[in-house]
PDB file of C-alpha atoms in Angstrom:
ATOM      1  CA  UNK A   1       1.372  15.351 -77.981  1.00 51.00           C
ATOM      2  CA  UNK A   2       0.904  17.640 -81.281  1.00 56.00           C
ATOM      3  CA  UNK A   3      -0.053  16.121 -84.558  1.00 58.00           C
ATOM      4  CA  UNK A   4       3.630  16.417 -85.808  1.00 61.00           C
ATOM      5  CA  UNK A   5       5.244  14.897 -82.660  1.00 66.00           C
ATOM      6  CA  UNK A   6       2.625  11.850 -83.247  1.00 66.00           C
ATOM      7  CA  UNK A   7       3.665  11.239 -86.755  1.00 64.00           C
ATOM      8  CA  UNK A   8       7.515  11.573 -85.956  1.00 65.00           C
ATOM      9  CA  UNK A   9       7.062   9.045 -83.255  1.00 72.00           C
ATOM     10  CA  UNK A  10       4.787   7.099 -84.967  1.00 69.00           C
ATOM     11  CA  UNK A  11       7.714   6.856 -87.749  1.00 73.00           C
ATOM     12  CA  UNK A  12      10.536   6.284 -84.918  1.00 71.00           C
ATOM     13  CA  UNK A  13       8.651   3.325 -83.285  1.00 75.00           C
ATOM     14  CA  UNK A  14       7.830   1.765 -87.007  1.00 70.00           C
ATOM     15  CA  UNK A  15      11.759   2.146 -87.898  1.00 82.00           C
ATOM     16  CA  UNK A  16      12.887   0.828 -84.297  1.00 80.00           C
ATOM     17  CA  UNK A  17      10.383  -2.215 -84.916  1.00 80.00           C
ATOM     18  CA  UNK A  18      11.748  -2.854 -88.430  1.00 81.00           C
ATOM     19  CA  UNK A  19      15.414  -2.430 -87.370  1.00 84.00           C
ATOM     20  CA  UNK A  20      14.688  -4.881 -84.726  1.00 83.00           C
ATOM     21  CA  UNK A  21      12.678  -7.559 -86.800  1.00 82.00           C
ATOM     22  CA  UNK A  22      16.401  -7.375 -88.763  1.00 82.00           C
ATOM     23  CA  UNK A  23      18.322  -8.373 -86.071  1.00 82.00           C
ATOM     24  CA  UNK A  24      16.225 -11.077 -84.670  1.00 79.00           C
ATOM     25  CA  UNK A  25      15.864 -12.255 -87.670  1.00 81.00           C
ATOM     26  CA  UNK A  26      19.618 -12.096 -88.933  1.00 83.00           C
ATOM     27  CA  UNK A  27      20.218 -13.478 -85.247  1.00 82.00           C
ATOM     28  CA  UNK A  28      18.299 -16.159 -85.328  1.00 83.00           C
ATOM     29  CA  UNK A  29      19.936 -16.751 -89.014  1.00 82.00           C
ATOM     30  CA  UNK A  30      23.555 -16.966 -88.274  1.00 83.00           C
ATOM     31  CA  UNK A  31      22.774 -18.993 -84.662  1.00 82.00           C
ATOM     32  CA  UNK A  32      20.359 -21.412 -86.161  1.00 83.00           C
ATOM     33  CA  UNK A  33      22.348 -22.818 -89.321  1.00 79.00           C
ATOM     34  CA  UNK A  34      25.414 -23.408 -87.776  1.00 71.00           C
ATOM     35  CA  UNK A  35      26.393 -26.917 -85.754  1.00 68.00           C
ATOM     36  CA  UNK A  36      27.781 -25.478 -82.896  1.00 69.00           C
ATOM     37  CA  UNK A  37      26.029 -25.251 -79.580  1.00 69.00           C
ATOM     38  CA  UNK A  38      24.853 -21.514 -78.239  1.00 69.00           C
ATOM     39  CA  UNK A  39      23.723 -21.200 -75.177  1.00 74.00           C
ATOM     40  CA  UNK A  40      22.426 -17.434 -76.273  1.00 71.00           C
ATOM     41  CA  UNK A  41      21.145 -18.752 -79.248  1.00 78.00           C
ATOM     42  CA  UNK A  42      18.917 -21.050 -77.862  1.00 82.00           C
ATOM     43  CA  UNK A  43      17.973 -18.480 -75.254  1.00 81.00           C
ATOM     44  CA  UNK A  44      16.894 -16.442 -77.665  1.00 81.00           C
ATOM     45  CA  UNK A  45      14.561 -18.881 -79.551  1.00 81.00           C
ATOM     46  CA  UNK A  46      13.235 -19.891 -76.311  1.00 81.00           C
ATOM     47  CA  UNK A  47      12.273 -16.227 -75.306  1.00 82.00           C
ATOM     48  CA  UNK A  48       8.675 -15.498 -77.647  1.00 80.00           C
ATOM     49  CA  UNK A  49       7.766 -19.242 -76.544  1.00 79.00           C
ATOM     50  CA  UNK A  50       8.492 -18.386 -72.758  1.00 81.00           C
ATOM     51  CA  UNK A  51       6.452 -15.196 -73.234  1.00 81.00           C
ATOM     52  CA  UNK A  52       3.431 -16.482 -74.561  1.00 79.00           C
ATOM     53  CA  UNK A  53       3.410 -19.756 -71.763  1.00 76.00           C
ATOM     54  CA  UNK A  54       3.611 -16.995 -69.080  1.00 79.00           C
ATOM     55  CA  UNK A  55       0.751 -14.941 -70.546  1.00 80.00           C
ATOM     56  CA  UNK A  56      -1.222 -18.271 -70.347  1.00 80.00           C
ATOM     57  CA  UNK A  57      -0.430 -19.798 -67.374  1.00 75.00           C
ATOM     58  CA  UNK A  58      -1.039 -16.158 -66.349  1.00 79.00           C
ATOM     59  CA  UNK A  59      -4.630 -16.212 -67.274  1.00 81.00           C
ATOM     60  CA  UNK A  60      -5.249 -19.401 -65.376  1.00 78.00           C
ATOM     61  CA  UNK A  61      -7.896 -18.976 -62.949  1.00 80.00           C
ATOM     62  CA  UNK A  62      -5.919 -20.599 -60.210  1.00 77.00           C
ATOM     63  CA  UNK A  63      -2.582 -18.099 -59.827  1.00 75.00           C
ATOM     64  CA  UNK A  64      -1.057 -21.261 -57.728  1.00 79.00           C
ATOM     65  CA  UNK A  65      -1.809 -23.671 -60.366  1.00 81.00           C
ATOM     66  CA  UNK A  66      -0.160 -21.062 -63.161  1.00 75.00           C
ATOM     67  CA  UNK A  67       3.159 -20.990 -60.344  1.00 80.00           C
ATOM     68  CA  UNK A  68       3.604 -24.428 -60.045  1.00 83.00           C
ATOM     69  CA  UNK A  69       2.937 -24.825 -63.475  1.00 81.00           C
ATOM     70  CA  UNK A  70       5.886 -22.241 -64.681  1.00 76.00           C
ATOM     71  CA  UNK A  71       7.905 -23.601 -62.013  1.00 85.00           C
ATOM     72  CA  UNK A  72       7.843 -26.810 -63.658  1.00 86.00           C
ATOM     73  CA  UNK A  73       8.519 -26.151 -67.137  1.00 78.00           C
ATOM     74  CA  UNK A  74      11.472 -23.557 -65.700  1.00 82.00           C
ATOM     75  CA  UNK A  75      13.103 -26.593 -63.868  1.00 88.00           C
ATOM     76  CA  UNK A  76      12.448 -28.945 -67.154  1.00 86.00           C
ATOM     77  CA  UNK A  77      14.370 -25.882 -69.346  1.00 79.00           C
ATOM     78  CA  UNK A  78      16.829 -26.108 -66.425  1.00 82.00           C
ATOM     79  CA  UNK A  79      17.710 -29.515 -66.729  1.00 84.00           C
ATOM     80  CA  UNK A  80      17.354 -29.564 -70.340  1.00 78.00           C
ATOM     81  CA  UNK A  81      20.096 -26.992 -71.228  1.00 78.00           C
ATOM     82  CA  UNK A  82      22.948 -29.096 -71.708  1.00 84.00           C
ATOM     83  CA  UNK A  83      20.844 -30.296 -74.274  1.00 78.00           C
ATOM     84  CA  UNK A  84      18.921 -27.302 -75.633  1.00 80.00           C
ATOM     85  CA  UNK A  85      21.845 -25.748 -76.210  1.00 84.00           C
ATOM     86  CA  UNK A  86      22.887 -27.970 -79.291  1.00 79.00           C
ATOM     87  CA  UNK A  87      18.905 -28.072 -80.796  1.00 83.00           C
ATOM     88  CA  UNK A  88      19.215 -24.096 -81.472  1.00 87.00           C
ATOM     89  CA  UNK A  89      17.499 -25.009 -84.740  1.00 89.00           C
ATOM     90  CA  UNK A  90      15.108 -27.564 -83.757  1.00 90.00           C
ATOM     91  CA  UNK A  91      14.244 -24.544 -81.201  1.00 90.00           C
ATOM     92  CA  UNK A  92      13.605 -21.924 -83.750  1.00 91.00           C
ATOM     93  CA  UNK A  93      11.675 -24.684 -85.750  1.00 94.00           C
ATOM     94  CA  UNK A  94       9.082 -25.465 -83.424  1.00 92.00           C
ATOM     95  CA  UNK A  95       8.912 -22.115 -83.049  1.00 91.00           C
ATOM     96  CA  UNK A  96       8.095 -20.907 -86.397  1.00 92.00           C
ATOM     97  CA  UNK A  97       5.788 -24.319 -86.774  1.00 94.00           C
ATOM     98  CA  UNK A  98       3.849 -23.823 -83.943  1.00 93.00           C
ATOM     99  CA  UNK A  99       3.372 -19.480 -84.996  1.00 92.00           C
ATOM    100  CA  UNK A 100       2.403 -20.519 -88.342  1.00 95.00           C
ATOM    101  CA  UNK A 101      -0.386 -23.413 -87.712  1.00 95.00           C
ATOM    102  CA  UNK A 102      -1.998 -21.015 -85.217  1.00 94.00           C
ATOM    103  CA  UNK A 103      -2.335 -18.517 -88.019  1.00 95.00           C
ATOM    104  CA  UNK A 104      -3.706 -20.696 -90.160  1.00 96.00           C
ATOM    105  CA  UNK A 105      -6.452 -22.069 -87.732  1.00 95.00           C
ATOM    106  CA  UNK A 106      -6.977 -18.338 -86.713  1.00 93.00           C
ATOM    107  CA  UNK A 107      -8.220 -17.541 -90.158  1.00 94.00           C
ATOM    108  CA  UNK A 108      -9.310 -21.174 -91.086  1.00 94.00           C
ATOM    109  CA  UNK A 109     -11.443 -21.899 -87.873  1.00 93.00           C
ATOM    110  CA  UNK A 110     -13.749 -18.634 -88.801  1.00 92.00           C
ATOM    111  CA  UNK A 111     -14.423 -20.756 -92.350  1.00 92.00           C
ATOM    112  CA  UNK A 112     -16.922 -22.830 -90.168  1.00 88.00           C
ATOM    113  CA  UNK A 113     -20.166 -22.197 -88.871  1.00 77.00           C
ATOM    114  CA  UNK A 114     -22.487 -19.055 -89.739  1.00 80.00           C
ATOM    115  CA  UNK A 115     -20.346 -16.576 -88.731  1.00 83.00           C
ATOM    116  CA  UNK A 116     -18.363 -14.341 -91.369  1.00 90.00           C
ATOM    117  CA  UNK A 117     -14.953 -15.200 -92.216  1.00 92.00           C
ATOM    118  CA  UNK A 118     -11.878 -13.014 -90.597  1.00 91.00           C
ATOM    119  CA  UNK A 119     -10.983 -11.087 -93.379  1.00 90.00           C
ATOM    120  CA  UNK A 120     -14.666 -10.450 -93.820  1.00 90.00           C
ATOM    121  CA  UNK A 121     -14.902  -9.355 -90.227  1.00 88.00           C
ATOM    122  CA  UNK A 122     -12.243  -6.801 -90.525  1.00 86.00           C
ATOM    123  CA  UNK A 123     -13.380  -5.306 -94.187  1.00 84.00           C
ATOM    124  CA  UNK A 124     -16.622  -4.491 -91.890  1.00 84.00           C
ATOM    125  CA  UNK A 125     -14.331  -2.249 -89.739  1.00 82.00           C
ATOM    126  CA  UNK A 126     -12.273  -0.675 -92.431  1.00 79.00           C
ATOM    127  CA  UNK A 127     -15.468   0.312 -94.773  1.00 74.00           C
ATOM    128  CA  UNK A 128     -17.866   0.937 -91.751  1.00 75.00           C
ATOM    129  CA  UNK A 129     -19.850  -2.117 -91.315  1.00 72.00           C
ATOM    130  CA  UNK A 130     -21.501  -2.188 -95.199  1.00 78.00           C
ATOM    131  CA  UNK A 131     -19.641  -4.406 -97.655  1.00 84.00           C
ATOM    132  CA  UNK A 132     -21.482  -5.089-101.089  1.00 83.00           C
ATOM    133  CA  UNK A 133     -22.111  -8.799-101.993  1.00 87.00           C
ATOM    134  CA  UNK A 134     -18.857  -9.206-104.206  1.00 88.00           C
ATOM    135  CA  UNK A 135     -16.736  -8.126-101.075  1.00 88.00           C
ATOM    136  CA  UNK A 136     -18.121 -10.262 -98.984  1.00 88.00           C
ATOM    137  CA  UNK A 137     -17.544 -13.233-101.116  1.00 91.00           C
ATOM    138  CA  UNK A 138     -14.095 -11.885-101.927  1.00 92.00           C
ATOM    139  CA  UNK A 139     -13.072 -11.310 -98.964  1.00 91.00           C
ATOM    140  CA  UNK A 140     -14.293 -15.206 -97.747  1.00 93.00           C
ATOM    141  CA  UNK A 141     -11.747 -16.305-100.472  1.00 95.00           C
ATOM    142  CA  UNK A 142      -8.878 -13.838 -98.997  1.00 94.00           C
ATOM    143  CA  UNK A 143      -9.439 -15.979 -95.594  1.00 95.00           C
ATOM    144  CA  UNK A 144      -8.961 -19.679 -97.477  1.00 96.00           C
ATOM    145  CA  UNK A 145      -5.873 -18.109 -98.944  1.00 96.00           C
ATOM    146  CA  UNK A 146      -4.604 -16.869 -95.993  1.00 96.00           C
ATOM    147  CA  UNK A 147      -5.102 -20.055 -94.128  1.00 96.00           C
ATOM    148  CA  UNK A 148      -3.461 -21.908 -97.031  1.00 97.00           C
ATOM    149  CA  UNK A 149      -0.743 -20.037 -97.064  1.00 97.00           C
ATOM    150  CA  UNK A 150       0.322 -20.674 -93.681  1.00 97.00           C
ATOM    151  CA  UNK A 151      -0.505 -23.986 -93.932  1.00 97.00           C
ATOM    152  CA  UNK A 152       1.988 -24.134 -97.019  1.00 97.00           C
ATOM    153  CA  UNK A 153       4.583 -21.998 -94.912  1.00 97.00           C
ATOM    154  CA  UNK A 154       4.662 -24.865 -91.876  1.00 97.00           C
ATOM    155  CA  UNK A 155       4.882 -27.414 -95.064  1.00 97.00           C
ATOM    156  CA  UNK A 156       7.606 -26.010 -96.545  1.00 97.00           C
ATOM    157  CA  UNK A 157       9.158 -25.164 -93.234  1.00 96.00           C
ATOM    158  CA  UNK A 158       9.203 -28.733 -92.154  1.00 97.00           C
ATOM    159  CA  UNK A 159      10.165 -30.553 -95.416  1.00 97.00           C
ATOM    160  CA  UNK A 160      12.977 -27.982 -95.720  1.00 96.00           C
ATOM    161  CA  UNK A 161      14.305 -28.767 -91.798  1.00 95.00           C
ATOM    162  CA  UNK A 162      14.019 -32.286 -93.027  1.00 95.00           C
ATOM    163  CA  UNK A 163      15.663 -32.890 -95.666  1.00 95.00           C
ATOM    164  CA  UNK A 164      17.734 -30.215 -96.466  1.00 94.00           C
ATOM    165  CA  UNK A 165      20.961 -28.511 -95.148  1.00 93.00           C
ATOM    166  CA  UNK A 166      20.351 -26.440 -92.164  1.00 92.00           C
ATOM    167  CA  UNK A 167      21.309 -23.305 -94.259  1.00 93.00           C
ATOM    168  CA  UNK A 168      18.705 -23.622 -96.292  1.00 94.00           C
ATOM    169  CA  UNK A 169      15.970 -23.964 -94.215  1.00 95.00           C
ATOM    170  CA  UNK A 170      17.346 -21.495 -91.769  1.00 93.00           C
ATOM    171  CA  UNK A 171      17.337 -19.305 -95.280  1.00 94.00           C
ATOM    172  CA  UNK A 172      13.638 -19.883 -95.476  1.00 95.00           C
ATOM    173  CA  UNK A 173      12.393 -19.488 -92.361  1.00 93.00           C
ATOM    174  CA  UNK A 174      14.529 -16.653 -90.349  1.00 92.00           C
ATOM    175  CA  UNK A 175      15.224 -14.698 -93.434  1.00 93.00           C
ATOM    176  CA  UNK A 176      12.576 -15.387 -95.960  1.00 94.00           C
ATOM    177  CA  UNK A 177       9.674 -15.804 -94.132  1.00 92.00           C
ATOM    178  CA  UNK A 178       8.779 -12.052 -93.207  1.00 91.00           C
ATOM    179  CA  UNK A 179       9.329 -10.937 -97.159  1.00 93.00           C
ATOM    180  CA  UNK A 180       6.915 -13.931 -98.361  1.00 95.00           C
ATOM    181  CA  UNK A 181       4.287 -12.957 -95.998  1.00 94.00           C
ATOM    182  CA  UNK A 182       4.431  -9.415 -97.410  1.00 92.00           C
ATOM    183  CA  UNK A 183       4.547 -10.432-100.678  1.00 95.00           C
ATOM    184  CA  UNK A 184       1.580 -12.105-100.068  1.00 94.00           C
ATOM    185  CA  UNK A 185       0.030  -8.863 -98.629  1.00 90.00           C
ATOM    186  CA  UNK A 186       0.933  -6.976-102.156  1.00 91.00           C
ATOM    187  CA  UNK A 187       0.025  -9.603-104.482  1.00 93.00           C
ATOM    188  CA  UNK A 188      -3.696  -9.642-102.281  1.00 91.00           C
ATOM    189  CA  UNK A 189      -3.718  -5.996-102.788  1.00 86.00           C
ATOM    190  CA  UNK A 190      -2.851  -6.126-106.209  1.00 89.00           C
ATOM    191  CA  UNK A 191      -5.950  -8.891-107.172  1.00 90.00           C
ATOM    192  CA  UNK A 192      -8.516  -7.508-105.124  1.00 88.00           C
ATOM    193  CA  UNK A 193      -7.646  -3.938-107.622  1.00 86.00           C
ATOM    194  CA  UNK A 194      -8.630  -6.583-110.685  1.00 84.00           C
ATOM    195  CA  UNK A 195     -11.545  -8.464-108.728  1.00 85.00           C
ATOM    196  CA  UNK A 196     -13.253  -5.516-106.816  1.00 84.00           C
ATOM    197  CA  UNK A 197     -12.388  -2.843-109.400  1.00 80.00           C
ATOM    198  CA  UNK A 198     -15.564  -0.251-108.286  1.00 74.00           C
ATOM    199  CA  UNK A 199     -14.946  -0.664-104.615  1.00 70.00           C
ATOM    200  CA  UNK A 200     -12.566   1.878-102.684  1.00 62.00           C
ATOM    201  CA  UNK A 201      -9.519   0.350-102.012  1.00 61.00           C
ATOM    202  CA  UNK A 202      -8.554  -0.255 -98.308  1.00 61.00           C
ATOM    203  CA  UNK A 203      -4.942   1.074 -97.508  1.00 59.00           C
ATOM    204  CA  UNK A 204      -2.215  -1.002 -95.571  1.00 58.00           C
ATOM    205  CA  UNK A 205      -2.785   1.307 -92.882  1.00 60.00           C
ATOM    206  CA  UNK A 206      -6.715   0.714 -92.601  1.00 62.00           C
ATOM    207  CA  UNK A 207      -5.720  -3.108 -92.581  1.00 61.00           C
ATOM    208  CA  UNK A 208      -3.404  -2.852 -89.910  1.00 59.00           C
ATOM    209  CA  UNK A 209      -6.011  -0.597 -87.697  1.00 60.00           C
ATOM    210  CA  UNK A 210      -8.360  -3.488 -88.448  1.00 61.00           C
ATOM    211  CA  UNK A 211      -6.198  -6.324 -87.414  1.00 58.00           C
ATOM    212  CA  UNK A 212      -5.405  -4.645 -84.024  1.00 58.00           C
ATOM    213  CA  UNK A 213      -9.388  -3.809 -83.969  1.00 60.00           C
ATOM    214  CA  UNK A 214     -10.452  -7.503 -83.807  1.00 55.00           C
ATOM    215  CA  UNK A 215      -7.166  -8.593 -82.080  1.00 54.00           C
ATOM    216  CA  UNK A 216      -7.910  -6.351 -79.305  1.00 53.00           C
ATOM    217  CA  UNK A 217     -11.475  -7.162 -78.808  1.00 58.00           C
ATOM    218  CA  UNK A 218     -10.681 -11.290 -78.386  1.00 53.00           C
ATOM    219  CA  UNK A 219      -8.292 -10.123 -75.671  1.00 49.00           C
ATOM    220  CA  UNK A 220     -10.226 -10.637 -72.139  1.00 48.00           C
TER     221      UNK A 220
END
């Protein structure tokens, strides 16, 4: 595959992804803020939990124990359904809970100990390994924020699912919460031009590379 080819399918694949994030999240939108019961809908909110359970029971050393295991939570959903069926939201709210407390202890937890912080760690990757004092510290303080964010998101989430119509916090979480998260992408961007003014900027692009860097190398 040519340069050219690369690029256009490079741009086909980021298009398909987007066009996709759209629909699941307009889906999960229009299924999750009604009162009816879906038997689709909650299918569908079940489906990223049910993928991640089966890449960890997966990874269990004992393949049996991982079988019996899914087997039992399949049979659980099974007998559930009736009742899953009309808790479409509460579905897609544990959901988004549980997706945004892991982000925040995946960038909190590295705020511990000696080792650098995750935003720190990936800066090393995009600049070659040699950050200056100032982005080191920066780039500490890009991790708390980060971790506080999604903290704030699962806060925000959960008082909304509370107290307020389901509308609203179907609003906020299916629709709103991909545009705050890159909002909070631009608005870092933006800063770190004012705080690290002499350092070369990192593109989107180097960040991504980055975050798929250090992703891949925690995957056994």
């Amino acid at each position: 595959m040519n340069g050219a080819t690369s690029k256009v399918w490079s741009w086909v694949r980021g298009i398909g992804l987007t066009l996709l994030t759209v629909a699941w999240a307009l889906t999960a939108h229009f299924t999750s803020a009604g009162k009816e019961s879906s038997g689709w809908g909650a299918a569908l909110a079940l489906t990223p939990m049910s993928v991640a359970l089966a890449l960890g029971l997966w990874r269990l050393p004992s393949r049996w124990l991982g079988a019996l295991a899914g087997a039992a939570v399949l049979a659980g959903v099974v007998g559930a359904w009736p009742f899953l069926k009309g808790q479409v939201a509460l579905l897609y709210y544990v959901e988004h809970l549980g997706v945004y407390l892991l982000l925040a202890v995946f960038f909190g937890r590295t705020l511990r100990g000696p080792d650098e912080s995750l935003v720190t760690q990936m800066a090393r990757r995009v600049h070659g390994g040699v950050l200056s004092p100032a982005q080191v510290a920066y780039t500490r303080q890009v991790t708390r924020a980060w971790s506080i964010f999604f903290v704030g998101m699962a806060l925000v989430s959960t008082g909304l699912f509370l107290f307020a119509p389901l509308v609203v916090w179907s609003t906020f979480a299916n629709l709103l919460g991909g545009p705050l998260i890159a909002l909070m992408f631009v608005g870092e961007y933006l800063w770190r031009r004012h705080a690290l003014p002499e350092e070369t900027p990192a593109t989107m692009a180097d960040a991504v590379r980055a975050w798929k860097s250090q992703r891949a190398d925690k995957t056994p």
